[in-house]
mmCIF file of C-alpha atoms and ligand atoms in Angstrom:
data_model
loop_
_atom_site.group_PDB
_atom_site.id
_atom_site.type_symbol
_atom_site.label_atom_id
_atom_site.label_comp_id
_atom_site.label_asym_id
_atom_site.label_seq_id
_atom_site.Cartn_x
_atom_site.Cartn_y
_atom_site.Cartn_z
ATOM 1 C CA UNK A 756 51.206 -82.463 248.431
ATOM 2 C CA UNK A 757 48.105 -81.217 246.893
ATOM 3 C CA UNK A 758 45.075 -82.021 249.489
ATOM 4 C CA UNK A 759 42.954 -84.683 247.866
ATOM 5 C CA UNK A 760 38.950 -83.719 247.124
ATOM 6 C CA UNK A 761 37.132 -86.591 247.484
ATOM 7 C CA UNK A 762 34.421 -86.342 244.593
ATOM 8 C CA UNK A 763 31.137 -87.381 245.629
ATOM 9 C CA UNK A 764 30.525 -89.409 242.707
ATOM 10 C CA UNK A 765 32.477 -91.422 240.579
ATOM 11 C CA UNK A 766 31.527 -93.545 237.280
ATOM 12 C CA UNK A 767 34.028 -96.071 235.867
ATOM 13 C CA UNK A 768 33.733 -97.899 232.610
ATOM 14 C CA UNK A 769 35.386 -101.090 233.414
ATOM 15 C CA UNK A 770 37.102 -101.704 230.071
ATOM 16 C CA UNK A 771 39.653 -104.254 229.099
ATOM 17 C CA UNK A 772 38.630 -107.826 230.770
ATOM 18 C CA UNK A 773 38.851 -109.171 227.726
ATOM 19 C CA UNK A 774 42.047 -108.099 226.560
ATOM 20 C CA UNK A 775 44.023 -109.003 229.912
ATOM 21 C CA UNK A 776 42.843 -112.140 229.988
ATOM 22 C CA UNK A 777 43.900 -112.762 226.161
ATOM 23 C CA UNK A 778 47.349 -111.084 227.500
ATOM 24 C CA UNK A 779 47.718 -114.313 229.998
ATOM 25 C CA UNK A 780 46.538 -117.130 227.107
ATOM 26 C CA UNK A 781 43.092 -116.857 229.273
ATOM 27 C CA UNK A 782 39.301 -117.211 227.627
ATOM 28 C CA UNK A 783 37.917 -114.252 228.175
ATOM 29 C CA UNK A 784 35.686 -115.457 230.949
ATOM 30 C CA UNK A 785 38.575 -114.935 233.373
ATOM 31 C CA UNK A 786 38.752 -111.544 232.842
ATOM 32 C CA UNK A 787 35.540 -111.221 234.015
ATOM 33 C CA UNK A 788 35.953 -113.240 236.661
ATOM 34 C CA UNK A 789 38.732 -111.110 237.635
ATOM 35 C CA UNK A 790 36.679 -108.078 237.067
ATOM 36 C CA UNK A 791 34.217 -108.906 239.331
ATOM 37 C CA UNK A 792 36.469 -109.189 242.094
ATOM 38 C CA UNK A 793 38.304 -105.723 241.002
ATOM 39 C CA UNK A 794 34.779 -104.238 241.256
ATOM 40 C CA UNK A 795 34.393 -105.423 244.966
ATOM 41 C CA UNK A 796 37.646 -104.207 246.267
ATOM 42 C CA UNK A 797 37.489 -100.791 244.155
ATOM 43 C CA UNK A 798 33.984 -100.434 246.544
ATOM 44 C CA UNK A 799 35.562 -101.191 249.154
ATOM 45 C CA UNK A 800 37.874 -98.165 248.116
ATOM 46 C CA UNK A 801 35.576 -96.189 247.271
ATOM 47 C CA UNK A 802 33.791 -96.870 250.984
ATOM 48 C CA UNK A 803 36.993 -96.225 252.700
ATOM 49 C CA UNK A 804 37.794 -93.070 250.736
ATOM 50 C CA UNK A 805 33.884 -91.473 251.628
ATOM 51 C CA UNK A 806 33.054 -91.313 248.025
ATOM 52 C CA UNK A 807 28.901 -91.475 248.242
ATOM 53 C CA UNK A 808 27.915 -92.782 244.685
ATOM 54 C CA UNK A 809 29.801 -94.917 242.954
ATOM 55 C CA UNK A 810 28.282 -96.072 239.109
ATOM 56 C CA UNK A 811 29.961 -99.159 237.513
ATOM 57 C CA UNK A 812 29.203 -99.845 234.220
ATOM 58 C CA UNK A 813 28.788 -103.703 233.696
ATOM 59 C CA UNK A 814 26.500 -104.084 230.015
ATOM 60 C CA UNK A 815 25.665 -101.877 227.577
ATOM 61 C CA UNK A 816 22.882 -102.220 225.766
ATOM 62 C CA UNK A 817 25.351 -102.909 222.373
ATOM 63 C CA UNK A 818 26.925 -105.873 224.923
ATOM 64 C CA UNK A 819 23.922 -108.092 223.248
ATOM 65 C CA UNK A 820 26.299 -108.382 219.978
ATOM 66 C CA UNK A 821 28.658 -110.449 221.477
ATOM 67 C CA UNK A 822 29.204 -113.910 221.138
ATOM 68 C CA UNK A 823 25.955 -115.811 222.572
ATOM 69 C CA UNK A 824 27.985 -117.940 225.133
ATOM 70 C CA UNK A 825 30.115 -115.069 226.724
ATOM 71 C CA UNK A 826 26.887 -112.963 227.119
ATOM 72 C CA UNK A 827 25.366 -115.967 228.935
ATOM 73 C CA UNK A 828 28.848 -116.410 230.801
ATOM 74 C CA UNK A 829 28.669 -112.903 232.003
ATOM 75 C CA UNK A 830 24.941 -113.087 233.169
ATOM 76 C CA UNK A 831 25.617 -115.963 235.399
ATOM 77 C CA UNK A 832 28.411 -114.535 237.010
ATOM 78 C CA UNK A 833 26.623 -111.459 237.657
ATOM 79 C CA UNK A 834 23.819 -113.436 239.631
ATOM 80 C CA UNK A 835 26.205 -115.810 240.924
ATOM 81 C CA UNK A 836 28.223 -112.988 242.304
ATOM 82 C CA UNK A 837 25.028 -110.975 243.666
ATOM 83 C CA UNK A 838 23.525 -113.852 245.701
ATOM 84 C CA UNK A 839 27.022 -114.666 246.903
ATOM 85 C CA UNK A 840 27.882 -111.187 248.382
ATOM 86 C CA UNK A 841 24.523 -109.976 249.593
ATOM 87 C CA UNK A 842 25.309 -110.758 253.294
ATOM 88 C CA UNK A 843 28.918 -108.879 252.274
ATOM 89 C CA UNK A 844 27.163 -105.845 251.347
ATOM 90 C CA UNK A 845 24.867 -105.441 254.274
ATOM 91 C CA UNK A 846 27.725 -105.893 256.946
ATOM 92 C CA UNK A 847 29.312 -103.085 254.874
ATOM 93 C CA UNK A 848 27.127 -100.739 254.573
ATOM 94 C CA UNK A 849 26.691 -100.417 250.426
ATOM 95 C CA UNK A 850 23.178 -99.787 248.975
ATOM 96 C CA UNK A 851 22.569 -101.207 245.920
ATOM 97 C CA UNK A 852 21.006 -99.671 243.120
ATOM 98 C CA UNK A 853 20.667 -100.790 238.979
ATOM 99 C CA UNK A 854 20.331 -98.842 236.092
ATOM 100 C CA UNK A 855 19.312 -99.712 232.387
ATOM 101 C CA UNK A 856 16.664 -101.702 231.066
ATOM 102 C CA UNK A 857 14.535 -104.708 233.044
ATOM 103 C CA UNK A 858 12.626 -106.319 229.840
ATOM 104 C CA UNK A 859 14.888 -107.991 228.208
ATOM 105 C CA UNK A 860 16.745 -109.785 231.662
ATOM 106 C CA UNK A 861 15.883 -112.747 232.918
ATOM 107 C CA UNK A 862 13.357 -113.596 235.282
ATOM 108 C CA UNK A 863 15.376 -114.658 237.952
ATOM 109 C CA UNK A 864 18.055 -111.994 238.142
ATOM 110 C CA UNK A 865 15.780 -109.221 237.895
ATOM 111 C CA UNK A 866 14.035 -110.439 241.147
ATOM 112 C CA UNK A 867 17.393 -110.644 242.509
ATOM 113 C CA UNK A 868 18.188 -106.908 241.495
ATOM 114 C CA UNK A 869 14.559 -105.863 242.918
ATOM 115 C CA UNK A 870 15.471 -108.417 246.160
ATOM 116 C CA UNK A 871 18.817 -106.407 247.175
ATOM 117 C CA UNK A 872 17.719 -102.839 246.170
ATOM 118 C CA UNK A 873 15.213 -103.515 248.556
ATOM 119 C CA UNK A 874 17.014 -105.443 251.205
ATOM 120 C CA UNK A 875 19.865 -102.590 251.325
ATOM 121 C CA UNK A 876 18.049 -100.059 251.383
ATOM 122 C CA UNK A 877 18.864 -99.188 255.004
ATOM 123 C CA UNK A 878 21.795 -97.938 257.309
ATOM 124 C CA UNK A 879 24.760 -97.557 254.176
ATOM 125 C CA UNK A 880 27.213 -95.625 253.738
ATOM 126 C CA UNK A 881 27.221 -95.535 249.790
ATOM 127 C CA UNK A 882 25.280 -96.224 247.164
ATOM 128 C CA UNK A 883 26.747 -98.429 244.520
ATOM 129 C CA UNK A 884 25.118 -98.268 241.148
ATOM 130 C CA UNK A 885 25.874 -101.185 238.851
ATOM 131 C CA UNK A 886 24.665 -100.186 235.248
ATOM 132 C CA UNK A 887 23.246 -103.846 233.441
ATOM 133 C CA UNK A 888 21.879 -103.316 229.697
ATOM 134 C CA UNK A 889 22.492 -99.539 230.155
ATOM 135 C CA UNK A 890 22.663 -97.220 227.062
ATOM 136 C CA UNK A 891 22.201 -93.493 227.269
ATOM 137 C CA UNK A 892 20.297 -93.183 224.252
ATOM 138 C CA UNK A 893 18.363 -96.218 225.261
ATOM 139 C CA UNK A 894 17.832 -94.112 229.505
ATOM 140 C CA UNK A 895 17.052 -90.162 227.302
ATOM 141 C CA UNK A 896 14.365 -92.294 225.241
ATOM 142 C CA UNK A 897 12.519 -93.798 228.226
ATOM 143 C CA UNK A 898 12.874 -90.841 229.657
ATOM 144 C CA UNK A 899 11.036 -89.256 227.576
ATOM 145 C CA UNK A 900 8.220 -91.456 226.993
ATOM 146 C CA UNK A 901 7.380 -91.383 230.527
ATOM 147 C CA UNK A 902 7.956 -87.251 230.761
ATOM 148 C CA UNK A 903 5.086 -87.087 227.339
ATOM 149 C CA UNK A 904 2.193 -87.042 230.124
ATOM 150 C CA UNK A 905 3.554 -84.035 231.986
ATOM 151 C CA UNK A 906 2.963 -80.572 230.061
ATOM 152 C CA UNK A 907 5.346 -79.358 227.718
ATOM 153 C CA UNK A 908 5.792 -75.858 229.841
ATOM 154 C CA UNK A 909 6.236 -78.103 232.671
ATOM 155 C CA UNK A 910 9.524 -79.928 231.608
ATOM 156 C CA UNK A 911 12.850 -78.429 232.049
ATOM 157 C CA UNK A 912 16.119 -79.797 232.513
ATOM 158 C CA UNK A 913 15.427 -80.439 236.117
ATOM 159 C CA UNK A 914 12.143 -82.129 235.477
ATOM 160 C CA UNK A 915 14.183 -83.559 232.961
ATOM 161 C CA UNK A 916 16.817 -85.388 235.199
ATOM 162 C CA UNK A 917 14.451 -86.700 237.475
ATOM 163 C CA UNK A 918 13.090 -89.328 235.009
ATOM 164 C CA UNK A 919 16.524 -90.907 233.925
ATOM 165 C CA UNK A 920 17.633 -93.879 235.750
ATOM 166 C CA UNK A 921 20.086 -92.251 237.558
ATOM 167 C CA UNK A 922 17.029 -89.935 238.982
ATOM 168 C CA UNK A 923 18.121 -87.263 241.635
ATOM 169 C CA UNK A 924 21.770 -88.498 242.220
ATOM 170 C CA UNK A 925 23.832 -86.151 241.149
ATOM 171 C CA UNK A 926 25.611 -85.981 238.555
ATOM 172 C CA UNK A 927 29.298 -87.906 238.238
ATOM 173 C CA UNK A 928 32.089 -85.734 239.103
ATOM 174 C CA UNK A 929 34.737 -88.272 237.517
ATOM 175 C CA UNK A 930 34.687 -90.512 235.227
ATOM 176 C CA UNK A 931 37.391 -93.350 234.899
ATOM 177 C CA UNK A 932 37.633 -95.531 231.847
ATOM 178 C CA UNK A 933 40.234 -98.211 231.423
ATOM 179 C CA UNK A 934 42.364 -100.068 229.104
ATOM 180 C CA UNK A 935 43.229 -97.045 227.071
ATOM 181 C CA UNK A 936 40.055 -96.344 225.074
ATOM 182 C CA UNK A 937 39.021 -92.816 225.020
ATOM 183 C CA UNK A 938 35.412 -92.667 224.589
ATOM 184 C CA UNK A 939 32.100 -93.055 225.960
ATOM 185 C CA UNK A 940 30.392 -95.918 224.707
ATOM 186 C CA UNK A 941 26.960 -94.884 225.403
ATOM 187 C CA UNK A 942 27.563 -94.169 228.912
ATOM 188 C CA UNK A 943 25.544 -91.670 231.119
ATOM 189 C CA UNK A 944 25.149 -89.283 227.706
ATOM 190 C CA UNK A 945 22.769 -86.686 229.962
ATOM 191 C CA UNK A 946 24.535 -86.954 233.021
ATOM 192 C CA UNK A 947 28.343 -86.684 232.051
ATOM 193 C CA UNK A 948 27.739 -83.153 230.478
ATOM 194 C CA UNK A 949 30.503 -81.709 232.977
ATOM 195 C CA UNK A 950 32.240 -84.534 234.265
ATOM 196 C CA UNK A 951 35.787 -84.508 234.802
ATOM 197 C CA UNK A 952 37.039 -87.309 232.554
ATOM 198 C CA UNK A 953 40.289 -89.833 233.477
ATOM 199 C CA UNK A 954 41.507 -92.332 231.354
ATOM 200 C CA UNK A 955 43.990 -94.984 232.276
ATOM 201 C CA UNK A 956 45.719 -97.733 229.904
ATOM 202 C CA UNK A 957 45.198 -100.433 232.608
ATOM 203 C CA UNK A 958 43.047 -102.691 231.994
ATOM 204 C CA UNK A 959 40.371 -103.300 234.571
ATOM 205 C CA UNK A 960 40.912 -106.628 235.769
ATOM 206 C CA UNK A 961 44.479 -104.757 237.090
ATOM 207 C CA UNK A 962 42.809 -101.354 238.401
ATOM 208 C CA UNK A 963 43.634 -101.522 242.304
ATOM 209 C CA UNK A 964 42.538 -98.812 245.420
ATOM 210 C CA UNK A 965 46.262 -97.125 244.581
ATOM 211 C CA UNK A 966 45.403 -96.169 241.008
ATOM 212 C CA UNK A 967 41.738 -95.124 242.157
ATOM 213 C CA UNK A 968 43.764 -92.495 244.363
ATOM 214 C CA UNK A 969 45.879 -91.240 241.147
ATOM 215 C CA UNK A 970 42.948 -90.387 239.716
ATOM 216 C CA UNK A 971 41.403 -88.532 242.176
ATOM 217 C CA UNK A 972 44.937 -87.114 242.647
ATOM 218 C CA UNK A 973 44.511 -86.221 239.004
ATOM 219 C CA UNK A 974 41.028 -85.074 239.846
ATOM 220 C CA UNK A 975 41.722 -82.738 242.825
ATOM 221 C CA UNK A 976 44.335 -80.752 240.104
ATOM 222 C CA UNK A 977 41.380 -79.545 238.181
ATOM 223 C CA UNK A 978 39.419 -76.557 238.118
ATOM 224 C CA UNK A 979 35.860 -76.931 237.410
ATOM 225 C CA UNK A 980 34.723 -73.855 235.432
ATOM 226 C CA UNK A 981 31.182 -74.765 234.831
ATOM 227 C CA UNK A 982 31.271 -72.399 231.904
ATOM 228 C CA UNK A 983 32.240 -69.433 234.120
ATOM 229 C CA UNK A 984 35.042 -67.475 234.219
ATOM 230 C CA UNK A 985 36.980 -67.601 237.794
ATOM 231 C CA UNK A 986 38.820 -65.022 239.546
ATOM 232 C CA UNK A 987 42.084 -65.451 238.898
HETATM 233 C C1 IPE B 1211 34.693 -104.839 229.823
HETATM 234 O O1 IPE B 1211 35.693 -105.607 229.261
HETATM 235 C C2 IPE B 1211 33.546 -105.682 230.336
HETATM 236 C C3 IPE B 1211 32.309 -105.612 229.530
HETATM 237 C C4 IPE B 1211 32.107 -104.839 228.525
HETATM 238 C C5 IPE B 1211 31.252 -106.527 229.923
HETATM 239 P P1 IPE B 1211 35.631 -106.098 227.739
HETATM 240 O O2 IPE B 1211 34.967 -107.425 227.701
HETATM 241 O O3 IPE B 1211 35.037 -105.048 226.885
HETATM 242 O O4 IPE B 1211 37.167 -106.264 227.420
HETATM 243 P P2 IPE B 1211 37.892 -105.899 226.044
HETATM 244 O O5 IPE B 1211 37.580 -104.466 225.750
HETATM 245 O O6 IPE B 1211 37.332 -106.829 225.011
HETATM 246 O O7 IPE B 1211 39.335 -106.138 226.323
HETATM 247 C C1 IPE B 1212 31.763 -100.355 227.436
HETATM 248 O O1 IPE B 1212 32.784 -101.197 227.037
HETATM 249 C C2 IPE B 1212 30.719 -101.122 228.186
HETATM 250 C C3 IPE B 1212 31.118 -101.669 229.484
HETATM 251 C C4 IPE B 1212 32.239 -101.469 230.106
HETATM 252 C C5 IPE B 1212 30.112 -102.475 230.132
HETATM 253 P P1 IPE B 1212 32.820 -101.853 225.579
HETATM 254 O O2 IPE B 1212 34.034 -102.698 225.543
HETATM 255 O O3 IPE B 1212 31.537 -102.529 225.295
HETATM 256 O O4 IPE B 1212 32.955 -100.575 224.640
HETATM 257 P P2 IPE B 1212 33.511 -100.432 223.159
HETATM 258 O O5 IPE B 1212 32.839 -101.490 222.338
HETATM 259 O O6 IPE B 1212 34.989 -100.648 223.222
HETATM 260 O O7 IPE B 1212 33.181 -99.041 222.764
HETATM 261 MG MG1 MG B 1213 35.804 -103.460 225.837
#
């Protein structure tokens, strides 16, 4: 068997929690629910497997146009879940990290966000970045009206990088997206331009630490070209 490259970092678009629950007569609350829980063992994974960055996308910034009472749903369960598994996340050694926009979140929450980016900051062994009223076009934009005070000779694509939210990491190497939809939904626009892309009809709240390895299975298959032209 093919010997598996671990990629350093890995984005997922966690599609679908709506449509599995729906699948088992559920609201669709429960497929977040479920989600949530899918998210914690696939770090786990992710920790086990040495994968350094790992980028979940949780709300986009087009998540606002749902229904008023699921977006409320979802923001509760998201603090819930945070203050719950803080103590979780230090013993394991994840640093937490959030992407997207901070004005239009709640009080509360954000300080939790700013709380546990600072709290584990120290002694991990990843970095998991959870992406909360995220948009690419909403990340370029910002980007670029904090890069307007720097010269225009001074900004390149480097320069560039370094004021999106994702900053220095680098870039994703893979990018999963499940329940079948093959697109990118606003996702890391800048950062995905050579990303290795994997799509899976599963729907998240069923994604387990076995079909993370397929995909890096997958993964490991390809050859990255960059542009270039290899040797053959
Ligand atoms: C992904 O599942 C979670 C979020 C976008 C918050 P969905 O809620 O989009 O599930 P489907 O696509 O409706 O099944
Ligand atoms: C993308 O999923 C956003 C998240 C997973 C948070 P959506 O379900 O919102 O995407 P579309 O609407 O199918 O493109
Ligand atoms: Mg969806």
């Amino acid at each position: 068997m093919q010997e598996l490259k671990i990629p350093t970092h890995v984005a997922i678009i966690m599609d679908g929690n709506g449509r599995w629950a729906k699948s088992k007569g559920m609201p669709r609350i429960m497929g977040h629910y479920k989600g949530a829980e899918v998210a914690e063992e696939i770090t786990k994974a992710s920790l086990d497997l040495g994968i350094k960055y790992l980028t979940l996308f949780a709300f986009s910034t087009e998540n606002w146009n749902r229904p008023q009472d699921e977006v409320e749903l979802l923001f509760d369960l998201m603090k819930n879940y945070l203050t719950e598994k803080k103590q979780q996340l230090l013993e394991l050694g994840v640093r937490l990290r959030f992407i997207g926009r901070r004005d239009r979140i709640s009080k509360d929450l954000r300080r939790l966000m700013e709380n546990l980016e600072r709290e584990t900051s120290k002694d991990y062994k990843i970095t998991v970045i959870l992406a909360v009223d995220y948009g690419g076009r909403d990340d370029i934009i910002r980007a670029v009206n904090k890069i307007v005070r720097l010269e225009v000779k001074d900004i390149d694509e480097k320069t560039f990088s370094h004021f999106l939210d994702l900053g220095d990491i680098p870039d994703p190497d893979l990018l999963i997206r499940t329940a079948g939809e093959k697109r990118i939904s606003n996702f890391l626009l800048w950062n995905l331009a050579y990303t290795e892309l994997y799509f899976t009809d599963l729907c998240w709240p069923d994604f387990t630490k076995e079909e993370l390895i397929k995909a890096i299975q997958d993964y490991s298959k390809r050859q990255r070209k960059f542009g270039r032209v290899l040797d053959e």
